[in-house]
Short mmCIF file of C-alpha atoms and ligand atoms in Angstrom, two decimals:
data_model
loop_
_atom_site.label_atom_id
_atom_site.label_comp_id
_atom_site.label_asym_id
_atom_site.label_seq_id
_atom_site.Cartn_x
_atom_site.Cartn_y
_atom_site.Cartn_z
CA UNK Y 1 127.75 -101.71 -112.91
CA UNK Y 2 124.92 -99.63 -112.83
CA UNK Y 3 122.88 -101.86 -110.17
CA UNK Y 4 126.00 -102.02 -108.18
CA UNK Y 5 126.05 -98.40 -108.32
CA UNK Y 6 122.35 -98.07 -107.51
CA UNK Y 7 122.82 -101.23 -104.52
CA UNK Y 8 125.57 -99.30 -102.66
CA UNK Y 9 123.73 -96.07 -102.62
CA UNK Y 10 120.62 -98.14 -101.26
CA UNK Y 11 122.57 -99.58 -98.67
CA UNK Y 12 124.30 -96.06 -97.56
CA UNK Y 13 120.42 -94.57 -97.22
CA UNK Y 14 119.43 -97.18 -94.99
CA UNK Y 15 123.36 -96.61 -92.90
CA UNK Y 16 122.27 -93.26 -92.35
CA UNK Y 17 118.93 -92.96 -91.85
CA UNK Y 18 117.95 -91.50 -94.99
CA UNK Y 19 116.01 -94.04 -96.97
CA UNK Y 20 113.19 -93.35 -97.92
CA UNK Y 21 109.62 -95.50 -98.25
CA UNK Y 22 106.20 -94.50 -99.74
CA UNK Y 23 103.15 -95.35 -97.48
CA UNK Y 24 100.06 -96.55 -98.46
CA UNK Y 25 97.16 -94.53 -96.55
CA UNK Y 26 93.66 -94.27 -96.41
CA UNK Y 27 91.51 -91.37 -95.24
CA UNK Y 28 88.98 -91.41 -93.25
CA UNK Y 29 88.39 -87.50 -92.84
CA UNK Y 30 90.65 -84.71 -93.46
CA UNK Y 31 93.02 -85.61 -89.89
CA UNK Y 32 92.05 -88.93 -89.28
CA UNK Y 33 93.34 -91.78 -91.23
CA UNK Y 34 94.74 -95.52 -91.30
CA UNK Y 35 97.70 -97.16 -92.67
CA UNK Y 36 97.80 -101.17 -94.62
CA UNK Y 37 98.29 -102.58 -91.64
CA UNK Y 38 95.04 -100.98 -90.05
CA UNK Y 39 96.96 -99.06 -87.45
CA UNK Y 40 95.14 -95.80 -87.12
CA UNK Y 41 96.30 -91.92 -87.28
CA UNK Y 42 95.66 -88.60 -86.31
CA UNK Y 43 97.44 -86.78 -89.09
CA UNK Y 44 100.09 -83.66 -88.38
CA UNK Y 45 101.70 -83.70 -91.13
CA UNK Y 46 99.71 -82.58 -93.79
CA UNK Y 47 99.44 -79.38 -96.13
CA UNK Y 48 95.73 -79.65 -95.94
CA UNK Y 49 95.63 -76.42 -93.62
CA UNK Y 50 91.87 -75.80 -94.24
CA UNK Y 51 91.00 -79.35 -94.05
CA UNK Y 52 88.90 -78.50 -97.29
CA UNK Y 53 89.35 -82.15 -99.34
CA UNK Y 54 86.53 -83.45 -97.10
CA UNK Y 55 84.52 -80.14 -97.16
CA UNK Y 56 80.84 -81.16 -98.38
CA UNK Y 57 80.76 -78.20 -100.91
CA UNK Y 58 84.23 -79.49 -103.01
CA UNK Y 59 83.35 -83.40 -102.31
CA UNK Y 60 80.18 -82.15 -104.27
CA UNK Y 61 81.44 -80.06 -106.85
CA UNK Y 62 83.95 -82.75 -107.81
CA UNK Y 63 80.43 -85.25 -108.09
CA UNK Y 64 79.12 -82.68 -110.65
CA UNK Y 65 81.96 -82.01 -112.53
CA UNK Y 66 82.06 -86.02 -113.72
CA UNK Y 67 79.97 -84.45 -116.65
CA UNK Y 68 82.85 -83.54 -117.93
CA UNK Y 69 84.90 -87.03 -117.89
CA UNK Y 70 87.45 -88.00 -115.68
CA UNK Y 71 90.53 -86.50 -117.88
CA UNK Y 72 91.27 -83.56 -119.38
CA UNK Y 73 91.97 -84.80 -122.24
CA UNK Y 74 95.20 -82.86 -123.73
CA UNK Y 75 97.21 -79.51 -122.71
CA UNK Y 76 95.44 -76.53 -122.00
CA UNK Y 77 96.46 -75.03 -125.79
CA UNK Y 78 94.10 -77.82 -126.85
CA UNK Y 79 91.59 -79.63 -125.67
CA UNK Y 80 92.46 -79.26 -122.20
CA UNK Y 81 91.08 -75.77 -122.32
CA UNK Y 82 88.66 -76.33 -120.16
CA UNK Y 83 86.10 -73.32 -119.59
CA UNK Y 84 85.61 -73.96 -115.46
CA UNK Y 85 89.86 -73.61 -115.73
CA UNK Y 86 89.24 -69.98 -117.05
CA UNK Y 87 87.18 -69.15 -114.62
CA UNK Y 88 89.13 -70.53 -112.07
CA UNK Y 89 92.18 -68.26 -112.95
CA UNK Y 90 89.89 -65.53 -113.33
CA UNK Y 91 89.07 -66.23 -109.66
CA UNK Y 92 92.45 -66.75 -108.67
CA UNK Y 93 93.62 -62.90 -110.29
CA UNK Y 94 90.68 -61.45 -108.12
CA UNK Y 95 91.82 -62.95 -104.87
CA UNK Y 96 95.20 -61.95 -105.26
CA UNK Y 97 94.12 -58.84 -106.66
CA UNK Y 98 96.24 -59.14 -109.99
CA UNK Y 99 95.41 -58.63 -113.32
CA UNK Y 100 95.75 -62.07 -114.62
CA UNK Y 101 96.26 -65.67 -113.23
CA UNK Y 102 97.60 -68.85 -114.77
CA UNK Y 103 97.05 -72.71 -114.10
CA UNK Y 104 99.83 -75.06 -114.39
CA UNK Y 105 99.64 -79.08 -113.59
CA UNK Y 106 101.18 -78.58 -110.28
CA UNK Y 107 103.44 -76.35 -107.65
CA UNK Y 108 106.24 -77.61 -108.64
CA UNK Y 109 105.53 -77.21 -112.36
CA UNK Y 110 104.35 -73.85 -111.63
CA UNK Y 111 108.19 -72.72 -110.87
CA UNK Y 112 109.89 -74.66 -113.73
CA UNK Y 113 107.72 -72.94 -115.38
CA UNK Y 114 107.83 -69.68 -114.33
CA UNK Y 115 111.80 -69.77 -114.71
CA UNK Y 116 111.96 -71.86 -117.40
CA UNK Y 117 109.73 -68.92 -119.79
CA UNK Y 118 110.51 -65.59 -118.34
CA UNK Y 119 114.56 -66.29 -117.20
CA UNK Y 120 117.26 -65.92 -120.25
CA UNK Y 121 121.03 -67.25 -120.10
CA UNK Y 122 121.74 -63.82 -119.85
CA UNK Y 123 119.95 -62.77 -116.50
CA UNK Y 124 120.83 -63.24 -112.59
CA UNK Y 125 118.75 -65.09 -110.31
CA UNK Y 126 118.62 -64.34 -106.88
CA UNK Y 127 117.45 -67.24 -104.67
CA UNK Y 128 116.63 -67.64 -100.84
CA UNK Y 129 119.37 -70.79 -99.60
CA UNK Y 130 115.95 -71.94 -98.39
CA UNK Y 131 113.90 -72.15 -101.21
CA UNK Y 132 111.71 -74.90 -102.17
CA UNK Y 133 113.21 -77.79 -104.33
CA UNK Y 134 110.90 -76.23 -107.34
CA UNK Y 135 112.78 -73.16 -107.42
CA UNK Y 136 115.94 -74.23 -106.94
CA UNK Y 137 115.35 -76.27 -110.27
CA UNK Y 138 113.73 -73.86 -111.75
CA UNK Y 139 116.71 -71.71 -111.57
CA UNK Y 140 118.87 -74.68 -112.89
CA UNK Y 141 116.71 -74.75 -116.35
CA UNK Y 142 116.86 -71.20 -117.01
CA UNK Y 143 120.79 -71.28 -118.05
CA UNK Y 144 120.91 -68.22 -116.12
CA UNK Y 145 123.45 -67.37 -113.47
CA UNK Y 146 122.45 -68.40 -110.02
CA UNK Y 147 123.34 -66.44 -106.64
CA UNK Y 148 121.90 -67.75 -103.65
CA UNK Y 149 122.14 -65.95 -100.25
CA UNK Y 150 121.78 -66.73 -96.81
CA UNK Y 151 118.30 -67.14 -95.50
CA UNK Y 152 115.89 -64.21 -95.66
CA UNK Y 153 118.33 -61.79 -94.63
CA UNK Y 154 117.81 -58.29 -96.74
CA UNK Y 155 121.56 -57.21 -96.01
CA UNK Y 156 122.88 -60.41 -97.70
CA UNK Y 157 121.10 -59.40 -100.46
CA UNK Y 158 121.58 -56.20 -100.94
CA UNK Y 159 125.37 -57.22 -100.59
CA UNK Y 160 125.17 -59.22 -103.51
CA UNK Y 161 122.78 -57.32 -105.32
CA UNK Y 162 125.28 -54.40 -105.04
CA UNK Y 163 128.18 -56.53 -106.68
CA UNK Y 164 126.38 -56.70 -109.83
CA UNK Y 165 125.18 -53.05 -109.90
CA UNK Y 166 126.36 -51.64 -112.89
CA UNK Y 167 125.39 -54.45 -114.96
CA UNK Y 168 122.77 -54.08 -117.39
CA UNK Y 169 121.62 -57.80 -116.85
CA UNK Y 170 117.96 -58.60 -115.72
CA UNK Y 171 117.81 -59.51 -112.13
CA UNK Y 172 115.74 -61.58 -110.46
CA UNK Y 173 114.73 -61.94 -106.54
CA UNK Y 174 112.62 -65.64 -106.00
CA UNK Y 175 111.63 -66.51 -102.76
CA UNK Y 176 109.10 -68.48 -100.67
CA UNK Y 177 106.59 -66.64 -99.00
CA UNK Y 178 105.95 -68.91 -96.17
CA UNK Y 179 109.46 -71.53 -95.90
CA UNK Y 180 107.85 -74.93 -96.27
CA UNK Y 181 110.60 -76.69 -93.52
CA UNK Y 182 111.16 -73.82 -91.16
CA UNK Y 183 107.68 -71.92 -91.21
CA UNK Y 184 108.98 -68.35 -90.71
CA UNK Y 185 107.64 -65.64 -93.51
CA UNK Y 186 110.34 -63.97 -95.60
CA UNK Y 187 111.11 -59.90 -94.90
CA UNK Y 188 108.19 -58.71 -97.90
CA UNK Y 189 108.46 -54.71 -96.91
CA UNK Y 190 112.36 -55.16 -97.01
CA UNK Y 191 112.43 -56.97 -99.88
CA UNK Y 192 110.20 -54.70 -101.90
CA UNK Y 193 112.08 -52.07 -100.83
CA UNK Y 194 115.54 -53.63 -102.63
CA UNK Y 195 113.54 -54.63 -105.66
CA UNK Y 196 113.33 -51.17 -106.58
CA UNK Y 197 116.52 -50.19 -105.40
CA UNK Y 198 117.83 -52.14 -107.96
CA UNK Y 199 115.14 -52.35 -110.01
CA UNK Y 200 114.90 -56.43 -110.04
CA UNK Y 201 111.99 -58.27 -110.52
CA UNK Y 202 110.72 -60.02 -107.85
CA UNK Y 203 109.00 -63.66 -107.80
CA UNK Y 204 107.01 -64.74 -104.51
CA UNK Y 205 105.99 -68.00 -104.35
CA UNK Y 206 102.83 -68.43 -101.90
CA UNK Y 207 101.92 -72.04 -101.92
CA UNK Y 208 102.29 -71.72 -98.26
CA UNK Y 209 100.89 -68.89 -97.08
CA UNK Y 210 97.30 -69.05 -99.09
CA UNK Y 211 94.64 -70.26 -96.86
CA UNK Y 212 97.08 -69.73 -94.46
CA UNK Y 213 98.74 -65.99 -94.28
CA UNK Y 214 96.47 -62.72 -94.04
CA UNK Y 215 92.94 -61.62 -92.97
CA UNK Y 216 91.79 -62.59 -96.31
CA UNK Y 217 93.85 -65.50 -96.81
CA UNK Y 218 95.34 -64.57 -99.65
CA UNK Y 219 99.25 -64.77 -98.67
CA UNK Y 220 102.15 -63.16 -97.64
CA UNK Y 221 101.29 -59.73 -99.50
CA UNK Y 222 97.90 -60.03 -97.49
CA UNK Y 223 99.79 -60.20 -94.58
CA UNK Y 224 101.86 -57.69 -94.47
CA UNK Y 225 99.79 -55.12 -96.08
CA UNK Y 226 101.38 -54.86 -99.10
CA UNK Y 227 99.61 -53.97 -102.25
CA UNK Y 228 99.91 -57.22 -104.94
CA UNK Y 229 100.98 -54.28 -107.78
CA UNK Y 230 104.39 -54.34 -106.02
CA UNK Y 231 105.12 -58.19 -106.63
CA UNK Y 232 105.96 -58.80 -110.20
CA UNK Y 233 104.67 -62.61 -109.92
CA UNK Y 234 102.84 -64.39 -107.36
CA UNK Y 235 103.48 -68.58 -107.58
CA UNK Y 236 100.82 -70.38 -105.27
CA UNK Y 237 99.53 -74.23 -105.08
CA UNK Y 238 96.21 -75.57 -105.70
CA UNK Y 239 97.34 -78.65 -104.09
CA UNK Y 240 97.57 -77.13 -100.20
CA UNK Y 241 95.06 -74.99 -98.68
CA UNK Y 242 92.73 -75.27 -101.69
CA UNK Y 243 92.63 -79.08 -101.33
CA UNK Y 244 93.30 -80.25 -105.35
CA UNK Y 245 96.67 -80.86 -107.40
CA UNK Y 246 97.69 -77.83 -109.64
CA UNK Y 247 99.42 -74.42 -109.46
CA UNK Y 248 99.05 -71.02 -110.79
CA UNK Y 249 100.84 -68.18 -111.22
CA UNK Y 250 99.41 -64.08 -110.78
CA UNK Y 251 100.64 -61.35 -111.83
CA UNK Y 252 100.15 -58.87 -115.09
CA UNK Y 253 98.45 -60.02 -118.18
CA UNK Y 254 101.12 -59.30 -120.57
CA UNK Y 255 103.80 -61.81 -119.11
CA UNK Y 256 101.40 -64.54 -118.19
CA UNK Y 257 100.48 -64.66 -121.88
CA UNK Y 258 104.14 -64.51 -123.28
CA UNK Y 259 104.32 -67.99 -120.66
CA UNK Y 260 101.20 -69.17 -122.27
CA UNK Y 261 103.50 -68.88 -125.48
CA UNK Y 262 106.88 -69.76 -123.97
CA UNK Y 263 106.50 -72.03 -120.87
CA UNK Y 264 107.20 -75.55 -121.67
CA UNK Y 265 105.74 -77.42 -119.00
CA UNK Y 266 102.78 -75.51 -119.96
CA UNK Y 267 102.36 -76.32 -123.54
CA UNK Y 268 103.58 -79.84 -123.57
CA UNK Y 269 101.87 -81.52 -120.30
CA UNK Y 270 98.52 -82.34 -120.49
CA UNK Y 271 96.28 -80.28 -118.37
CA UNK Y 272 94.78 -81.11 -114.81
CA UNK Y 273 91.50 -83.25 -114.28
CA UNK Y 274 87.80 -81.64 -114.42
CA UNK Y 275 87.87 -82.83 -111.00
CA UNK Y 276 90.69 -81.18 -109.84
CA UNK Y 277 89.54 -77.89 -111.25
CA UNK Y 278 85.87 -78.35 -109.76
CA UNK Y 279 87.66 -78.75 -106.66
CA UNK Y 280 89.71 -76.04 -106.19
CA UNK Y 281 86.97 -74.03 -107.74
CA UNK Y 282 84.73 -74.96 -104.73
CA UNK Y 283 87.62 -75.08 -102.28
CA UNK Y 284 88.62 -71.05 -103.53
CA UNK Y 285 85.00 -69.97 -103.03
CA UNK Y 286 84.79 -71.45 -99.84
CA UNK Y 287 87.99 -69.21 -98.89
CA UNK Y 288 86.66 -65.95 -100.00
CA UNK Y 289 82.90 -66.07 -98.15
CA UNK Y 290 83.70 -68.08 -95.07
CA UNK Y 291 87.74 -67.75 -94.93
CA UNK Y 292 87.51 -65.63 -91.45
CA UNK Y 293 86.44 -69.18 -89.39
CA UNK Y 294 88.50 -70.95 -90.92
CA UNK Y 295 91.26 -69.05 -90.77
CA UNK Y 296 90.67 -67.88 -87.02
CA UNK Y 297 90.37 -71.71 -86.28
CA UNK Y 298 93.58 -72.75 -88.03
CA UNK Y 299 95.27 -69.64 -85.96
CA UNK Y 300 93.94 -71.20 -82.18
CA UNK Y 301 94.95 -74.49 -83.19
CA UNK Y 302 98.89 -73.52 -84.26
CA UNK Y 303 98.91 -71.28 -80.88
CA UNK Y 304 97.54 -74.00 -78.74
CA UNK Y 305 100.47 -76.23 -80.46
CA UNK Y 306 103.19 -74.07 -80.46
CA UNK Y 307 102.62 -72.82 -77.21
CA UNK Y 308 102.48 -76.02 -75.49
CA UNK Y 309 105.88 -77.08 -77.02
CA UNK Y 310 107.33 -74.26 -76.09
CA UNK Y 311 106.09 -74.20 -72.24
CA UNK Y 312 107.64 -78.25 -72.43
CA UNK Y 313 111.05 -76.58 -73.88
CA UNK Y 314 110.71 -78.39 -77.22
CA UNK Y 315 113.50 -76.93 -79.85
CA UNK Y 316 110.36 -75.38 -81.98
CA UNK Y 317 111.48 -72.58 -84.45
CA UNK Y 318 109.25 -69.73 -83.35
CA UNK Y 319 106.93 -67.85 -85.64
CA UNK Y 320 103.42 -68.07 -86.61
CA UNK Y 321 102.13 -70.21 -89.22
CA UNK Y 322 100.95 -73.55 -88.65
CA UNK Y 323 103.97 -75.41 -90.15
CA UNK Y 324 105.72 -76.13 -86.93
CA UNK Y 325 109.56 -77.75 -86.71
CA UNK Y 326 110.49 -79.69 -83.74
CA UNK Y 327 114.21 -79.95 -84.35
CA UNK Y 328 116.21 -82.98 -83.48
CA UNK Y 329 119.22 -82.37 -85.02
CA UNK Y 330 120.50 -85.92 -86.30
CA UNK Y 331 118.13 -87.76 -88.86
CA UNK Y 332 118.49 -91.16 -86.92
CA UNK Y 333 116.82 -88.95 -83.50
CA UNK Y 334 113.73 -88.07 -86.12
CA UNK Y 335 113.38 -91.16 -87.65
CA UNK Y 336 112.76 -92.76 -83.58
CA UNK Y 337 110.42 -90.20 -82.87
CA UNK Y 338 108.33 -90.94 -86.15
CA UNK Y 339 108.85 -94.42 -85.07
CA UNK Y 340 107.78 -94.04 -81.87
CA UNK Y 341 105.10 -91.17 -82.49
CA UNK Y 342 103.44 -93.93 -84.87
CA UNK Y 343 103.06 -96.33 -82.50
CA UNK Y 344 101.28 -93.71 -80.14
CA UNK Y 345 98.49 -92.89 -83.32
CA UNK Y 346 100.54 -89.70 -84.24
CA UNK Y 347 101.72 -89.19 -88.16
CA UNK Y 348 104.41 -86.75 -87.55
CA UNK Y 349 106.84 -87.57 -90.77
CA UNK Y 350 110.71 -86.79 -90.18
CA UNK Y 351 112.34 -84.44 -92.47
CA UNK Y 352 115.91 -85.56 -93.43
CA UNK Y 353 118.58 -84.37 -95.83
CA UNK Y 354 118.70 -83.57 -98.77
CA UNK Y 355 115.21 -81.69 -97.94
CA UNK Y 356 116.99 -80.08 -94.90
CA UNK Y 357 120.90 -79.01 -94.10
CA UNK Y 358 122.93 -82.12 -92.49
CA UNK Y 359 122.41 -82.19 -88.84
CA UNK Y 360 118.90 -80.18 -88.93
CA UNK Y 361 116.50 -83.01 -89.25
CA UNK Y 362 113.14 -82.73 -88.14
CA UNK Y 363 109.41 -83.63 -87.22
CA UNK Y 364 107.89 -81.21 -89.29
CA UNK Y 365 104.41 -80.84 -87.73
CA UNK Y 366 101.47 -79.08 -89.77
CA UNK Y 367 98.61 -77.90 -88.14
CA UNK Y 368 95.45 -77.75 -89.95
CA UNK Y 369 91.84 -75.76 -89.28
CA UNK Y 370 89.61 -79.04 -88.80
CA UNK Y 371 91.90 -80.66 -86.32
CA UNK Y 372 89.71 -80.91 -82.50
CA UNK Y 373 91.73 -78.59 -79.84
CA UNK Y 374 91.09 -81.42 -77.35
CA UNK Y 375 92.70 -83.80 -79.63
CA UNK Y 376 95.30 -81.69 -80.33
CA UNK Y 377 96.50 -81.34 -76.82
CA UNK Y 378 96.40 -84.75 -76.48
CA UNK Y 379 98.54 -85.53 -79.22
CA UNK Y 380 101.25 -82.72 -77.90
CA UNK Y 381 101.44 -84.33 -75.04
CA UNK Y 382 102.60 -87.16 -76.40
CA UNK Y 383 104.80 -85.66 -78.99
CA UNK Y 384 106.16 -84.51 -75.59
CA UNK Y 385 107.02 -87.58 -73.83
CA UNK Y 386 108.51 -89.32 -76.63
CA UNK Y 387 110.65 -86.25 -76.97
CA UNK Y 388 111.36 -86.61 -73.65
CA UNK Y 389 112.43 -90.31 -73.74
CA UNK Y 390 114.07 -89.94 -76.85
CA UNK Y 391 116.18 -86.91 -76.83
CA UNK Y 392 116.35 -84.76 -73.56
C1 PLP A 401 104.66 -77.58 -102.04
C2 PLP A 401 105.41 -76.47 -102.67
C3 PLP A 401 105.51 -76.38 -104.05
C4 PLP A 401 105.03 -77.49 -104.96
O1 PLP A 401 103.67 -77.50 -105.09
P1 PLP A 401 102.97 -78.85 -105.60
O2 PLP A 401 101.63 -78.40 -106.03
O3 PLP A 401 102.97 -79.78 -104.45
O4 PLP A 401 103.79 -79.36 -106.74
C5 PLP A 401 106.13 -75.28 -104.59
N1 PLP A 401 106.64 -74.32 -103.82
C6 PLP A 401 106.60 -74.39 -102.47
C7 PLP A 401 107.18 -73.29 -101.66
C8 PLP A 401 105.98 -75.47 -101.87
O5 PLP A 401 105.97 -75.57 -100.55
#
């Protein structure tokens, strides 16, 4: 009954365009890349934004941290307490200029976690309609009572805000920084502004917008001017711009170490390699003393892209950071163009519900710092003409 179950479903994935398959790729560089079958890439569709995984400083801090074994041996409460880890967070506080920062084995556990420790059955959470898949399960483990409204709009918010005013239960604001399928940057000021209105407690999660938003590069805060004191918690990735696996959370001393006490996916996973943490050890440095090229060269290249799809009147959602939607509407449309882009060298994956609303599938392209401007125009106009055979 079971595989029945589990058949059908199969076979209504493939119907609709919405199955799924893993692919098995090898690197050559931080853009460049091949697939099994030897068919080669230029890749737009990774989170890499600094290109940093092949930068010669964090391939050879990774070499020297193989002292230290290839595992970390048991959660960071243990033996997994690795000293570089320490410092690592203690780097991490000082770019986002907070007093404390805290590893977890990924993003994703970063959020469970986050919720998971600091949320009670008794509080609200309120949640973006377009936050990532982390916090939206993050949410579900905390028992607590959900209320999600409409997409970065402040007056949503404050609507709903307002209907539980005169309760004394702890509220909560979570949103993404940067929106990892549309790319825009959510209304900081405004919302900083309600969070003391109502005197919530506000979660931003940044695994975006590092390496990405800012002068410094240190996220949405960065970018908007705002000083990190008024942002309760900061969640950010070590597996994006800073080019390992992991994720951390920022904020003030005193609830990062009642997590350390209370966060589940904290105390019970076993910690991140000595690899990984060498990595985004070297990969952080490299952000704070040479961030400005990089980050002036990952600003060209999305302006180069996104103006050239606009000028061809691709359906791009405008804004400013290098995650760039091309939207197609229906996810059998996207999964042609990846098709099709494939063919033509291009890795330009299509996003499809569940990740996205039904009828808003995509070709989500990323644009990263190390990517050649000539190649990049050469690859738009492609991305072009297929979407020019395929949809217009
Ligand atoms: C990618 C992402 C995560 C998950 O981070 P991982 O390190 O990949 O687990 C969490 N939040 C947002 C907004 C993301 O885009």
């Amino acid at each position: 009954m079971l595989k029945d179950r589990i058949e059908a479903e199969l076979d209504r994935l493939q119907e609709q365009n919405l199955e799924r398959k893993v692919k098995e790729l090898v690197f050559h560089d931080s853009c460049h890349g091949e697939d099994r079958d030897g068919q080669e890439y230029l890749i737009l569709s990774s989170n890499n934004y600094l290109g940093l995984t092949y930068a010669p400083e964090v391939l050879e801090a990774v070499k020297n941290s193989l002292s230290q074994g290839t595992g970390s041996t048991g959660s960071r409460l243990v033996t997994g307490g690795l000293r570089e880890a320490a410092e690592l967070e203690r780097k991490l506080a000082r770019f986002k200029y907070c007093e404390d920062a805290m590893l977890f084995n990924t993003g994703y556990m970063t959020n469970l976690g986050v919720l998971y420790g600091l949320v009670d059955a008794g509080d609200i959470i309120f949640s973006d309609e377009l936050n990532h898949a982390s916090i939206i399960d993050g949410c579900r483990i905390s028992k607590a009572k959900v209320v999600v409204y409409k997409h970065n709009d402040m007056r949503d918010l404050r609507d709903k805000l307002e209907l539980y005013k005169s309760t004394d239960q702890q509220k909560f604001i979570v949103t993404d920084g940067v929106f990892s399928m549309d790319g825009d940057i959510v209304n900081l000021p405004e919302l900083v502004h309600i969070k003391k209105q109502y005197d919530a407690f506000i979660i931003v999660d940044d695994a975006h917008s590092v390496g990405v938003l800012g002068a410094d590069g240190a996220g949405t805060a960065s970018h908007y001017g705002i000083n990190s004191s008024e942002i309760d918690l900061q969640v950010g990735t070590l597996s994006k711009a800073l080019a390992s696996s992991g994720g951390y959370v920022a904020g003030n001393k005193i609830i990062l170490d009642y997590l350390r006490n209370k966060s589940r996916p904290f105390i019970f996973s076993t910690f991140i390699s000595p690899m990984d943490v060498a990595a985004a050890n070297a990969a952080l440095d490299l952000l704070v003393d040479q961030g400005a090229g990089m980050l002036a060269r990952l600003r060209s290249n999305t302006l180069l892209v996104r103006t050239k799809l606009l000028e061809a009147g691709l359906p791009v959602i405008a804004g400013n950071t290098p995650i760039v939607p091309i939207m197609v509407g229906e996810a059998k449309v996207a999964v042609a163009m990846d098709q099709a882009l494939r063919e033509k060298k291009i890795l330009l994956s299509a996003i499809r519900p569940p990740t996205v609303p039904q009828g808003e599938s995509r070709l989500r392209l990323t644009v990263m710092a190390t990517h050649e401007p000539e190649e990049l125009r050469q690859a738009v106009d492609v991305i072009i003409q297929v979407w020019q055979s395929l949809v217009r």
